[in-house]
Structures are given as C-alpha cells and as structure tokens.
Coordinates of C-alpha atoms and ligand atoms in Angstrom, one line a residue:
M22 CA 0.3 26.4 25.1
T23 CA 3.6 24.9 26.4
V24 CA 5.3 23.6 29.5
P25 CA 8.3 23.8 30.5
A26 CA 10.8 21.6 29.1
R27 CA 12.0 18.8 31.7
P28 CA 14.0 15.8 31.8
I29 CA 12.0 12.5 32.1
D30 CA 12.6 11.8 35.8
T31 CA 14.2 8.0 36.0
S32 CA 13.9 8.3 39.5
S33 CA 15.4 5.4 41.4
A34 CA 18.3 5.8 39.0
S35 CA 19.4 9.1 37.6
A36 CA 21.5 7.0 34.6
P37 CA 19.0 5.3 32.3
D38 CA 19.5 2.0 30.8
F39 CA 20.9 2.9 27.8
D40 CA 22.9 6.3 27.1
V41 CA 24.0 6.2 23.3
D42 CA 24.4 8.7 20.2
V43 CA 20.9 7.4 18.8
V44 CA 17.8 6.0 20.4
V45 CA 15.9 4.3 17.4
V46 CA 12.3 3.9 17.7
G47 CA 10.9 0.4 15.9
A48 CA 12.5 -2.4 14.5
G49 CA 10.9 -3.2 11.5
F50 CA 12.4 -2.6 8.2
A51 CA 13.7 1.2 8.9
G52 CA 14.9 0.4 12.4
L53 CA 17.2 -2.4 11.3
A54 CA 18.7 -0.4 8.6
M55 CA 19.1 2.6 11.0
L56 CA 20.8 0.4 13.3
R57 CA 22.8 -1.5 11.1
E58 CA 23.8 1.7 9.1
L59 CA 24.7 3.9 12.2
R60 CA 26.2 1.4 14.2
D61 CA 28.6 -1.1 11.2
E62 CA 29.2 1.9 9.1
R63 CA 29.1 5.0 11.2
G64 CA 30.4 3.9 14.4
M65 CA 27.7 5.5 16.2
S66 CA 26.2 3.9 19.5
V67 CA 22.7 2.8 18.8
R68 CA 19.7 1.6 21.2
V69 CA 16.2 0.4 19.5
L70 CA 13.5 -0.2 21.3
E71 CA 10.6 -2.1 19.9
A72 CA 7.2 -2.5 21.1
G73 CA 6.7 -6.2 19.5
D74 CA 8.1 -8.8 21.5
D75 CA 10.1 -9.8 18.4
V76 CA 11.6 -7.7 15.2
G77 CA 9.9 -7.5 12.2
G78 CA 7.6 -4.3 12.5
V79 CA 3.9 -4.6 10.5
W80 CA 5.6 -8.1 9.1
Y81 CA 5.5 -8.9 13.3
W82 CA 2.0 -7.6 13.6
N83 CA 0.0 -8.2 10.4
R84 CA -0.1 -11.9 10.8
Y85 CA -3.4 -12.9 9.0
P86 CA -4.5 -15.2 6.9
G87 CA -3.3 -14.3 3.3
A88 CA -0.9 -11.5 4.4
R89 CA 1.5 -10.7 1.7
C90 CA 3.5 -7.7 0.5
D91 CA 1.5 -6.5 -3.0
V92 CA 5.3 -5.1 -4.3
D93 CA 7.3 -7.8 -5.6
S94 CA 9.9 -9.4 -2.7
T95 CA 12.8 -8.8 -5.5
D96 CA 12.3 -5.2 -4.9
Y97 CA 10.8 -5.2 -0.9
C98 CA 14.0 -5.8 0.2
Y99 CA 17.1 -4.4 1.9
S100 CA 19.5 -4.1 -1.5
F101 CA 22.7 -2.8 1.4
S102 CA 24.6 -6.4 0.9
S103 CA 25.2 -8.0 -2.3
E104 CA 26.0 -11.0 0.2
L105 CA 22.7 -10.9 1.5
D106 CA 21.3 -10.6 -1.9
E107 CA 23.3 -13.8 -3.1
E108 CA 22.0 -15.9 0.0
W109 CA 18.8 -15.5 0.1
D110 CA 16.1 -16.8 -2.3
W111 CA 12.6 -15.4 -2.8
S112 CA 10.1 -18.2 -2.8
E113 CA 7.7 -16.1 -4.8
R114 CA 6.8 -13.2 -6.4
Y115 CA 4.9 -12.0 -3.8
A116 CA 6.1 -12.8 -0.5
T117 CA 3.6 -13.9 1.9
Q118 CA 4.1 -12.3 5.7
P119 CA 5.6 -16.1 7.1
E120 CA 8.8 -15.4 4.5
I121 CA 8.7 -11.5 5.0
L122 CA 9.5 -12.2 8.9
R123 CA 12.0 -15.6 8.0
Y124 CA 14.2 -12.8 6.1
V125 CA 13.6 -10.3 8.5
H126 CA 15.3 -12.5 11.5
H127 CA 17.4 -13.4 9.4
V128 CA 19.2 -10.0 8.6
A129 CA 18.9 -9.2 12.3
D130 CA 21.0 -12.6 13.0
K131 CA 23.4 -11.9 10.4
F132 CA 24.4 -8.6 11.0
D133 CA 24.1 -8.9 14.8
L134 CA 21.3 -7.0 15.2
R135 CA 19.6 -8.0 18.5
R136 CA 22.0 -7.6 20.8
D137 CA 21.5 -3.8 20.6
I138 CA 17.4 -4.0 20.7
S139 CA 15.0 -4.0 23.6
L140 CA 11.9 -5.5 22.5
G141 CA 8.5 -5.5 24.4
S142 CA 9.3 -1.6 24.8
R143 CA 6.4 0.8 23.5
V144 CA 8.2 3.9 23.8
T145 CA 5.5 6.3 25.5
E146 CA 7.6 9.5 26.2
A147 CA 10.6 11.5 24.9
V148 CA 11.8 14.6 25.7
W149 CA 14.1 17.1 24.6
D150 CA 16.3 17.7 27.6
E151 CA 17.7 21.6 26.3
G152 CA 19.9 21.7 29.2
T153 CA 22.2 18.8 27.9
G154 CA 20.9 18.4 24.4
H155 CA 19.8 14.9 24.6
W156 CA 16.9 12.9 23.9
D157 CA 15.1 11.1 27.4
V158 CA 12.9 8.3 25.9
R159 CA 11.0 6.0 28.3
C160 CA 9.0 3.1 27.9
G161 CA 5.8 1.6 28.7
N162 CA 7.9 -1.6 30.7
G163 CA 10.3 0.9 32.5
V164 CA 13.2 1.0 30.1
T165 CA 14.8 4.1 29.7
A166 CA 17.1 5.4 27.1
R167 CA 19.0 8.9 26.4
G168 CA 20.2 9.8 23.3
R169 CA 21.8 12.3 21.2
Y170 CA 19.6 11.7 18.6
L171 CA 16.3 10.4 18.3
V172 CA 14.8 8.6 14.6
M173 CA 11.4 7.6 14.8
A174 CA 11.5 5.1 12.5
T175 CA 7.5 4.0 13.7
G176 CA 6.0 3.3 10.2
C177 CA 3.3 4.9 8.5
L178 CA 0.7 2.9 8.7
S179 CA 1.0 0.7 12.0
A180 CA -1.0 2.5 14.8
T181 CA -4.2 0.6 14.2
K182 CA -7.1 1.8 13.6
R183 CA -11.0 0.1 15.2
P184 CA -13.6 2.1 15.0
E185 CA -15.9 2.2 17.8
I186 CA -19.1 0.4 17.6
D187 CA -21.9 0.5 20.3
G188 CA -21.7 -2.4 22.6
L189 CA -18.6 -4.3 20.9
E190 CA -17.1 -5.6 24.7
S191 CA -20.4 -7.6 24.6
F192 CA -19.5 -9.5 21.7
R193 CA -19.2 -13.2 23.0
G194 CA -17.7 -14.3 20.0
Q195 CA -13.9 -13.9 18.7
V196 CA -12.6 -10.3 18.0
L197 CA -9.8 -9.8 15.4
H198 CA -8.0 -7.1 14.0
T199 CA -5.8 -7.9 10.6
A200 CA -2.9 -5.9 12.2
D201 CA -2.8 -7.0 15.5
W202 CA -3.5 -10.8 14.8
P203 CA -2.9 -13.7 17.5
A204 CA 0.5 -15.4 16.8
G205 CA -1.5 -18.7 17.9
P206 CA -3.2 -20.7 15.7
V207 CA -7.2 -19.2 15.2
D208 CA -9.7 -21.7 14.1
L209 CA -12.5 -20.1 11.8
Q210 CA -13.4 -23.6 10.6
E211 CA -17.3 -24.1 10.2
K212 CA -17.6 -20.3 12.2
R213 CA -19.5 -17.5 11.0
V214 CA -17.9 -14.8 10.6
G215 CA -18.2 -10.9 9.5
I216 CA -15.2 -8.7 8.3
I217 CA -15.7 -5.2 8.3
G218 CA -12.9 -3.6 5.5
T219 CA -12.1 -4.2 1.9
G220 CA -8.7 -2.0 1.5
S221 CA -5.5 -4.0 1.1
S222 CA -6.0 -6.2 4.3
G223 CA -9.7 -7.1 3.6
I224 CA -9.1 -7.7 0.0
Q225 CA -6.4 -10.8 1.0
V226 CA -8.1 -12.0 4.1
I227 CA -11.2 -12.9 2.4
P228 CA -10.4 -15.0 -0.4
T229 CA -8.1 -16.7 1.9
I230 CA -10.6 -17.7 4.5
A231 CA -13.7 -17.6 2.8
P232 CA -13.5 -21.6 1.5
L233 CA -13.2 -22.9 5.0
V234 CA -15.6 -20.7 7.0
E235 CA -19.5 -21.7 7.2
H236 CA -20.2 -18.1 6.5
L237 CA -18.1 -14.8 5.4
Y238 CA -20.3 -11.4 5.8
V239 CA -17.8 -8.9 4.2
F240 CA -19.0 -5.2 5.5
Q241 CA -17.7 -2.7 2.8
R242 CA -18.3 1.1 3.3
T243 CA -16.5 2.1 0.3
P244 CA -15.2 -0.6 -3.1
T245 CA -11.9 -0.3 -3.6
F246 CA -10.1 -0.8 -7.3
S247 CA -8.3 -3.5 -7.7
V248 CA -5.8 -5.8 -10.1
P249 CA -4.9 -9.2 -10.4
A250 CA -1.6 -9.3 -8.3
Q251 CA -0.4 -12.0 -11.2
H252 CA 0.9 -14.0 -8.0
Q253 CA 3.3 -16.6 -9.1
V254 CA 6.1 -19.2 -8.0
L255 CA 9.4 -18.9 -8.7
T256 CA 11.2 -21.2 -10.2
D257 CA 15.6 -21.5 -10.2
S258 CA 15.3 -20.0 -13.2
D259 CA 13.6 -16.9 -12.6
R260 CA 15.8 -16.4 -9.7
A261 CA 18.8 -16.4 -11.9
A262 CA 17.4 -14.6 -14.3
I263 CA 16.5 -12.0 -11.7
R264 CA 20.3 -12.2 -10.0
A265 CA 21.8 -12.0 -13.2
Q266 CA 20.0 -8.3 -13.2
L267 CA 19.7 -7.0 -9.7
P268 CA 22.6 -4.2 -9.8
E269 CA 20.3 -3.2 -12.7
R270 CA 17.1 -3.7 -11.4
R271 CA 18.3 -1.6 -8.0
E272 CA 19.4 1.4 -9.7
M273 CA 16.3 1.3 -11.6
L274 CA 14.0 1.3 -8.8
R275 CA 16.5 4.1 -7.3
N276 CA 16.3 6.4 -10.2
S277 CA 12.6 5.4 -10.4
P278 CA 9.3 7.9 -9.2
T279 CA 8.0 5.0 -7.7
G280 CA 10.2 2.6 -6.5
L281 CA 8.9 -0.2 -8.5
S282 CA 10.5 -1.9 -11.0
V283 CA 8.2 -0.9 -13.7
P284 CA 8.6 0.7 -16.8
V285 CA 7.8 4.6 -16.6
T286 CA 6.6 5.9 -19.8
R287 CA 5.6 9.2 -20.8
Q288 CA 2.1 8.4 -22.6
S289 CA -0.6 9.7 -22.1
A290 CA -4.0 7.3 -22.1
L291 CA -5.5 9.7 -24.2
D292 CA -2.8 9.9 -26.8
V293 CA -3.8 6.6 -28.2
D294 CA -7.1 5.4 -30.0
D295 CA -9.4 3.1 -28.0
A296 CA -8.1 -0.1 -29.3
E297 CA -4.6 0.4 -28.7
R298 CA -5.1 1.3 -25.0
Q299 CA -7.4 -1.4 -24.8
A300 CA -4.4 -3.6 -25.9
H301 CA -1.9 -1.9 -23.8
Y302 CA -4.2 -2.2 -20.4
E303 CA -4.8 -6.1 -21.1
E304 CA -1.2 -6.3 -21.2
Y305 CA -0.7 -4.6 -17.7
W306 CA -3.5 -6.6 -16.6
E307 CA -1.6 -10.0 -17.5
S308 CA 1.5 -8.6 -15.6
A309 CA 2.3 -5.6 -13.6
G310 CA 0.1 -5.8 -10.4
F311 CA 0.1 -2.9 -8.6
G312 CA 2.0 -1.3 -11.6
F313 CA -1.0 -0.9 -13.8
L314 CA -1.2 2.2 -12.4
L315 CA 1.8 3.4 -14.3
A316 CA 0.0 2.1 -17.6
Y317 CA 0.0 5.7 -18.5
A318 CA 2.0 8.7 -17.3
D319 CA -1.4 11.1 -16.5
L320 CA -3.5 8.4 -15.0
L321 CA -2.9 10.2 -11.5
T322 CA -3.4 13.7 -13.5
N323 CA -6.0 13.8 -15.8
R324 CA -9.3 12.9 -15.3
E325 CA -10.2 11.6 -18.0
A326 CA -7.1 9.6 -18.7
N327 CA -7.8 8.3 -15.4
D328 CA -11.4 7.7 -16.5
T329 CA -10.4 5.3 -19.2
A330 CA -8.3 2.7 -16.6
A331 CA -11.3 3.1 -14.5
D332 CA -13.6 1.9 -17.0
F333 CA -10.8 -0.7 -18.0
I334 CA -11.0 -2.0 -14.2
R335 CA -14.9 -1.8 -14.0
S336 CA -15.1 -4.0 -17.1
K337 CA -13.0 -6.8 -15.4
I338 CA -15.4 -6.6 -12.2
A339 CA -18.0 -7.0 -14.4
E340 CA -16.4 -10.0 -15.7
R341 CA -15.4 -11.6 -12.7
V342 CA -18.9 -11.0 -10.5
E343 CA -22.0 -13.2 -11.2
D344 CA -24.6 -11.2 -9.3
P345 CA -25.3 -8.3 -11.0
E346 CA -26.3 -6.4 -7.7
V347 CA -23.0 -7.8 -5.7
R348 CA -21.3 -6.7 -8.9
E349 CA -22.6 -3.5 -8.9
L350 CA -21.7 -2.7 -5.0
L351 CA -18.7 -4.1 -5.7
T352 CA -17.9 -1.6 -8.4
P353 CA -15.9 2.2 -7.7
R354 CA -17.8 4.7 -9.2
S355 CA -16.9 7.9 -6.7
Y356 CA -13.7 8.1 -7.2
P357 CA -10.4 7.7 -9.6
Y358 CA -8.5 4.7 -9.6
G359 CA -5.5 5.1 -7.7
A360 CA -6.6 8.5 -5.6
K361 CA -7.2 5.8 -2.7
R362 CA -4.0 3.2 -2.4
P363 CA -5.4 0.9 -5.2
C364 CA -5.5 -2.8 -4.6
V365 CA -4.0 -6.2 -6.1
D366 CA -5.6 -9.4 -5.5
T367 CA -6.0 -13.0 -6.3
G368 CA -9.3 -14.1 -6.7
F369 CA -11.2 -11.4 -4.7
Y370 CA -14.1 -10.4 -7.1
E371 CA -14.7 -14.5 -7.5
T372 CA -15.1 -14.8 -3.8
F373 CA -18.4 -13.4 -4.2
N374 CA -19.5 -15.6 -6.2
R375 CA -19.6 -18.3 -3.5
P376 CA -22.8 -19.2 -2.1
N377 CA -21.2 -19.4 1.4
V378 CA -20.4 -15.2 0.9
T379 CA -22.3 -12.6 1.6
L380 CA -21.6 -8.6 0.8
V381 CA -23.3 -6.0 3.3
D382 CA -23.4 -2.7 1.9
I383 CA -22.8 -0.6 4.9
S384 CA -22.8 3.1 3.1
A385 CA -26.4 2.2 2.4
S386 CA -26.9 0.9 6.1
P387 CA -24.3 1.6 8.4
L388 CA -23.2 -0.2 11.8
A389 CA -25.4 0.0 14.5
K390 CA -24.8 -2.0 17.4
V391 CA -22.7 -4.6 18.5
T392 CA -24.8 -7.7 20.5
E393 CA -23.7 -10.7 22.7
T394 CA -24.2 -12.6 19.2
S395 CA -24.6 -10.2 16.3
L396 CA -23.6 -7.4 14.5
H397 CA -26.3 -5.0 13.4
T398 CA -26.9 -2.5 10.8
M399 CA -29.4 -0.2 10.7
T400 CA -31.8 -2.6 9.4
A401 CA -30.5 -6.0 9.5
E402 CA -28.7 -8.6 11.9
Y403 CA -25.7 -10.8 11.3
E404 CA -25.1 -13.7 13.7
L405 CA -21.8 -14.2 14.3
D406 CA -19.0 -16.2 15.6
V407 CA -15.8 -14.5 14.9
L408 CA -15.6 -10.5 13.7
I409 CA -12.6 -9.2 12.2
F410 CA -11.4 -5.9 11.4
A411 CA -9.8 -5.4 8.3
T412 CA -10.3 -1.4 9.1
G413 CA -6.1 -0.5 8.8
F414 CA -4.3 2.6 10.6
D415 CA -4.2 5.7 11.7
A416 CA -2.0 6.5 8.7
M417 CA 1.4 8.1 8.6
T418 CA 0.9 10.7 12.0
G419 CA -1.0 8.1 14.5
A420 CA 2.4 5.8 15.4
L421 CA 4.0 9.4 15.6
L422 CA 1.3 10.9 18.0
R423 CA 0.4 8.6 20.4
P424 CA 3.7 8.8 22.5
E425 CA 3.7 11.9 24.2
I426 CA 7.0 13.7 22.2
R427 CA 8.0 17.1 23.9
G428 CA 10.5 19.4 21.9
R429 CA 12.1 22.6 22.5
D430 CA 10.3 24.3 25.8
G431 CA 8.9 21.1 26.3
R432 CA 6.1 21.7 23.6
T433 CA 4.4 18.4 22.3
L434 CA 4.5 17.5 18.7
R435 CA 0.9 17.0 19.4
D436 CA 0.3 20.5 19.3
H437 CA 2.9 21.6 16.9
W438 CA 1.0 19.2 14.0
S439 CA -2.6 20.3 15.4
A440 CA -3.7 21.3 12.1
G441 CA -1.8 18.5 10.3
P442 CA 2.0 17.2 10.2
L443 CA 4.8 19.8 9.4
T444 CA 7.9 18.7 8.5
Y445 CA 10.7 19.7 6.4
L446 CA 11.6 17.0 3.2
G447 CA 9.3 14.7 5.8
L448 CA 12.5 14.3 7.8
M449 CA 12.2 16.8 10.4
T450 CA 9.9 19.4 12.2
S451 CA 10.8 22.4 13.9
G452 CA 11.2 22.8 17.2
F453 CA 12.1 19.3 17.8
P454 CA 15.7 19.6 17.5
N455 CA 18.1 15.9 16.6
M456 CA 14.9 14.6 16.0
F457 CA 14.2 12.5 12.6
I458 CA 11.6 10.9 11.3
V459 CA 12.0 7.7 8.3
A460 CA 10.0 7.6 5.5
G461 CA 6.8 10.1 7.3
P462 CA 4.6 12.8 6.5
G463 CA 6.1 15.0 4.1
S464 CA 8.2 12.1 2.5
P465 CA 6.9 9.9 -0.9
S466 CA 6.8 7.0 1.3
L467 CA 3.0 5.5 1.2
L468 CA 2.8 6.6 -2.6
G469 CA 6.1 4.0 -3.9
N470 CA 7.9 1.0 -3.0
V471 CA 8.4 2.1 1.1
M472 CA 11.9 0.3 1.1
V473 CA 13.6 2.4 -1.4
S474 CA 12.4 5.5 0.5
I475 CA 13.8 4.0 3.9
E476 CA 17.1 3.4 2.3
Q477 CA 17.1 7.0 1.1
H478 CA 16.7 8.0 4.5
V479 CA 18.8 5.8 6.1
A480 CA 21.7 7.3 3.8
F481 CA 20.5 10.9 4.2
V482 CA 20.1 10.7 8.0
A483 CA 23.5 8.9 8.3
D484 CA 25.5 11.2 6.3
L485 CA 24.0 14.3 8.1
L486 CA 25.2 13.3 11.7
V487 CA 28.2 11.9 10.3
R488 CA 29.0 15.3 9.4
S489 CA 27.5 17.0 12.0
M490 CA 29.6 15.5 14.6
A491 CA 32.7 15.9 12.5
E492 CA 32.1 19.3 12.3
G493 CA 31.2 19.7 16.4
V494 CA 27.6 20.2 15.7
P495 CA 25.7 19.3 18.0
T496 CA 22.0 20.3 17.4
I497 CA 20.5 20.3 14.3
E498 CA 17.1 21.6 13.2
A499 CA 14.5 22.3 10.6
D500 CA 13.9 26.0 10.1
A501 CA 10.8 26.9 11.1
D502 CA 10.4 28.9 7.3
A503 CA 11.7 26.3 5.5
E504 CA 9.3 23.6 6.9
V505 CA 6.3 26.0 5.9
E506 CA 7.6 26.4 2.6
W507 CA 8.3 22.2 1.9
V508 CA 4.7 21.9 3.9
Q509 CA 3.7 24.4 1.0
R510 CA 5.2 22.4 -1.6
V511 CA 3.4 19.3 -0.2
N512 CA 0.0 20.5 -0.6
D513 CA 0.7 22.2 -4.3
T514 CA 2.2 18.7 -5.7
A515 CA -0.6 17.4 -4.5
A516 CA -3.1 19.5 -6.0
N517 CA -2.2 19.0 -9.1
T518 CA -3.2 15.2 -9.3
L519 CA -6.4 13.7 -8.5
Y520 CA -5.0 12.6 -5.1
M521 CA -7.5 15.2 -3.7
E522 CA -10.9 13.5 -5.2
A523 CA -11.2 10.9 -2.8
A524 CA -11.4 10.6 1.3
S525 CA -8.2 8.3 1.6
Y526 CA -5.9 8.0 4.4
Y527 CA -3.6 10.2 2.6
L528 CA -5.6 12.7 3.2
G529 CA -6.1 12.2 6.6
A530 CA -9.8 11.1 6.0
E531 CA -9.7 7.9 7.4
I532 CA -10.0 9.3 11.2
P533 CA -13.3 11.1 11.9
G534 CA -11.9 14.5 12.9
K535 CA -8.1 14.0 11.6
P536 CA -7.0 17.0 9.8
R537 CA -7.4 16.9 6.0
V538 CA -4.5 17.5 4.8
F539 CA -2.9 15.7 2.1
M540 CA 0.5 14.0 3.7
P541 CA 2.6 12.3 1.6
Y542 CA 5.0 13.8 -1.1
A543 CA 3.2 13.2 -4.7
G544 CA 6.5 14.4 -6.6
G545 CA 7.9 10.7 -6.6
L546 CA 10.8 9.3 -5.4
R547 CA 13.1 10.4 -7.9
R548 CA 12.8 13.8 -7.5
Y549 CA 12.4 13.9 -4.0
R550 CA 15.9 12.4 -3.9
R551 CA 17.5 14.9 -6.1
E552 CA 16.1 17.6 -3.8
C553 CA 17.6 16.1 -0.5
D554 CA 21.0 16.0 -2.5
E555 CA 20.6 19.4 -3.3
V556 CA 20.1 20.5 0.4
A557 CA 23.0 18.1 1.3
K558 CA 25.1 19.8 -1.3
D559 CA 24.3 23.1 -0.3
G560 CA 25.2 22.7 3.5
Y561 CA 21.8 21.0 4.5
R562 CA 19.8 24.3 3.3
G563 CA 16.6 24.6 6.0
L564 CA 18.4 23.1 8.8
H565 CA 19.9 24.9 11.4
R566 CA 23.1 23.3 12.5
R567 CA 24.2 25.0 15.6
P568 CA 27.6 25.1 17.0
Ligands
LIG601 P1 -7.3 1.0 4.5 O1 -6.6 0.3 3.4 O2 -6.8 1.6 5.1 O3 -8.6 -0.2 4.5 C1 -9.2 -0.1 5.5 C2 -10.8 -0.5 5.1 O4 -11.5 -0.9 6.2 C3 -11.4 0.4 4.1 O5 -12.4 -0.4 3.1 C4 -12.6 0.9 4.7 O6 -13.4 1.9 4.2 C5 -13.1 0.3 5.8 N1 -13.0 1.1 7.3 C6 -12.2 1.4 8.1 N2 -13.2 2.6 9.0 C7 -14.6 1.6 8.6 C8 -15.4 1.9 9.0 N3 -15.3 3.0 10.7 N4 -16.4 1.6 9.2 C9 -16.6 1.1 8.2 N5 -15.3 0.3 7.1 C10 -14.6 1.1 7.8 O7 -6.0 -0.6 5.7 P2 -5.8 -1.8 5.1 O8 -5.2 -2.5 6.0 O9 -6.6 -2.8 4.3 O10 -4.7 -1.6 4.1 C11 -3.2 -0.7 4.5 C12 -2.3 -0.8 3.9 O11 -1.9 -1.9 4.3 C13 -2.4 -1.0 2.3 O12 -3.1 0.3 2.1 C14 -1.0 -1.1 2.1 O13 0.1 -0.2 2.1 C15 -0.8 -2.3 2.9 P3 -13.7 3.3 3.3 O14 -12.6 2.8 2.5 O15 -12.8 4.0 4.2 O16 -14.8 3.3 3.3

C-alpha cells in the first residue's frame, strides 16, 4: 500500500533550516567520516543531523562501567590522516569508551566538523520529493534539512532494545540500559543490582561492577562463548613498534576478510592432529582476543572443525568457574562458536566465583514480572535496588526503520523491508533514490572491524556522488533486479556457513516478530571490496543513474 509522495510541510517557513548537497544522519564514526570526506575532499555542502547532545554515536551513548571496544585500538580508528596517526596515542590495547570519545572529539575539533552538525536533532521523517529530486528531512526538535542526497550513517547497533516485562514501570529502584547510560555518576556501591543479558556489554559490565555492589544477580538466557581479551596497557615502545608498521598494517586490514590484524590461515582445524591443534589454540588463546575465531579457516563453515574450538573454549570455562552447577550454566552447548557474535572478556567467568554474585538461569525459569521492589522469575523473587538491561539492540535495521522514510511514490522503507532488508551491496535500496546506507544490512559491517567497512563505504559513496554530479546525473537508484540478486547472494553466502545455526541478531532473532533473514554479507570484507570496485568499474552496474 503506498500513498502519494508529499514533501514535508515546513509550515511557518517554506525554506528548510539547511539546504545542502548531502544530509547525513548520525555523527558517529561513519557520519563524521562522511562529512569530512564529502566536504573537505570533494567540495560538497553537508549537514549532519545527530540525535545525541554530542558527537560519537554508540561511543556517546554506551557509557556503562567497563565499556571498551573489543577490536585493537590501533585498528579501530580512522586511517585517512597520517597527521592524525602521528599525534594520537592510544593508551591501551582495547580503548575504553572515554578514550574513544576523546578521540572522536579530537577528530571533530581538528577537522572543524562541528560547524556542520546539528546536535540534539533526532530525525523522525525523511521524504523523497520526486518533483525537485531532493530529500526533505525533519527532526523531532523541529530542525529541517533538504539535500539532494541522504546518507543514513545511523549504525548497526544503535537502536536499543529493552524487553517488555510486566510491571516494570512500578519498580521503585533505578532502571538503566547499557546503551543509554546516564552521563552523570551512577552509584552502585553496596546496592543490590540485577543485570539482564550476557552479550558483549553484559560481559564487560559484570566483572567491573561486581566488586562494588552488595550483590549482583546475573539473569542469563543463553550462555556465551567468550575468550580472554588479553588486554594490555601500551608502552611507548609498543606504540613506536605499531607506528613503524602502521602503513603495512593498514594495508593488511584493508585486504583482509575481517578488517582485523590477525593473520589469515587457509588451514582446516581437521588437517592437524589433536596435539598440534591444542597447541595452536593455546597460542591464539594467549594473544588473539576476538581473532580466536580465525585460528583455523573453517571454524565458521564446518561443524566438526567448529566443535574442536568450542570444546577448547568449554574446557577453559571449566578451569575458570569453581561451582560445577554454575559452570554448566555458563557453558554454551546449543549453537556453534561464532554463530552468535562471540565475546572477549577480562575476568568474566571468574566473577561467578565471588560470593556476592549469583547466576540466574532464565532459560529454565523465564522472567515473569517486576514489582516495586523486585524482579521475579517464574520460580523466584530477587529484591533489587538497580536493574540494568544489557539486552542489546534492534540490530542493523532498527535505526533505519524507526524514523519514517518515504521514497518514490510515498512508499515507506518499513513497507519495502517488511519481509527483511532489501539492499543492493548494502548501500542502496530500490525505490529510495539518492539514499545511501553506511555499513548497513547486506554489507559485511558487523562481521568484521566496522571501521574498515565504514571507510570503504565512505570512499565508494563519495566517488559515486562526485562522478554522478560531474556527469550531470541527478538521480541514482538501485535497480530492483540487482537488489534481488544481491539479497540472494547474501542469503546464499550465509547458507554455506554455521551462522544459520544460532538464534542471533545477525538473523533478526533478537526481536520477536522480526523477519528471520541473515542480514550481513558473510563473504568477507576483501571479497566485498572487490565486488564494489568491479561495480564501479562497470559504470556502476546495478544502479540506475538517470540524467
Ligand atoms: P547482545 O550481544 O545482543 O546481547 C544481548 C544480551 O541480552 C544477550 O545475552 C541476550 O540473550 C540478552 N537478552 C536480550 N533480550 C532478552 C530478553 N528478552 N530476556 C532475557 N535476555 C535477553 O547485545 P550487547 O549490548 O551485549 O552487545 C552488542 C554489541 O556491542 C556486540 O555484538 C558488539 O558488537 C558490541 P540471548 O542471547 O538473546 O538469549
């Protein structure tokens, strides 16, 4: 069902607040990179609309205790400026949220980005005006912008998810979400704290707050595979060594399947004997962190190979948790390692050896209700002062579908994607001319280092816009058949992996009723980059560029 296209009524003033070449939504890593590239390198006018009161995207919102990136800081930053590389020193292997936010502020100030960003401006509506060939964009605070192009740089994990629990509004204690953590101090000292969720965020919060609180109740639905982060503080000599190899390291990231600085092997886990495999896993365990998943080439494609890694991790969990019952509850057995986003941790499992930490298995006895003082499962009551949701996000599509986006003939993106996201290369969707998505569904984004994905998308979009403008092509749109083929390719690629064997957010399983389709492209960043390069070389095959 479609309704006629209509431009946004800007009521009192017919002119929008900002009339630019490109409206970018989001001032996280993707939006800032897009702004700098389009404005400073390509001479376009840009307005960035950002919901938060400051720049930083997920790193602005995820201020929970213990928040860190689980990709090496050296690899989780921009690569466009050698001057920036020279003047910025990361202090730790995995940067904390405050350090990453300082970096983002440094970049925003150094490249004078703030002057083109409207903060506190959450986009609620974006409408394609067929008559003029522009996007009209409106924010909840009344700010309006008009651009020939619209870039959604809204992030894959930014629309928070908080499960409905009966009676939650009656709770008299404090309710927090990891991805919407208050900016001011939160006092957890001597409090009875409950936390729901043991994904990457929960795994970071739990060991950080356990020593502070009177008692911590961890409500776990599915146990997680986690390997030690092997975190370390970087010394001057570490940094000097990293700097000396930075150009080669960056080149390696760009040409790797994952964007991670872990060597890629072609060896199968089944090609070696038990002793050799065990030694190899031990070596990765001691250093690789997230890269443990890359210890052998077939860990995500062959269940028997995967079982060898999963068994190894399970044996390590067994060494780390004292109580046999708790140990069993923490041990993942129902899905392959890596099929849900794997975690890295510092002392997560050991936290359950503390007398003030209780693991509550909510798969056996689900959450039932909240009262003024307590969280109840079906079989027990837990009195709490603070309840923390570490329940993650409406992944990949959430931030794109919450605003009302209307394309050609007034069709909404929600309608177009009602059976799951449809994109060409993860970058464009048919019927929504001149709209681009950075690191969206259909791109590798979440399956690797998202910074490498972001920079590749920014370069691709910038080249495409400049070329189209130079050629007098005002409208760019994904071809509907090319889109269907790409979505099929994304599905086929995932079908050859073990990703399909877990109820993960890659598959839309995190939200009841969300279409179950595998959303990211699982063919790897390197292959994806080549595909995009080929598409560009073929005159942007699969895109209609109408003069
Ligand atoms: P995740 O990884 O999606 O984890 C969410 C956790 O919350 C996970 O343990 C979920 O259990 C649990 N959860 C979600 N909904 C519920 C309900 N309704 N009841 C009980 N438990 C629930 O989000 P994170 O914030 O930890 O990490 C997101 C990303 O940030 C991460 O992938 C990295 O890229 C960084 P489930 O497994 O669904 O049973």
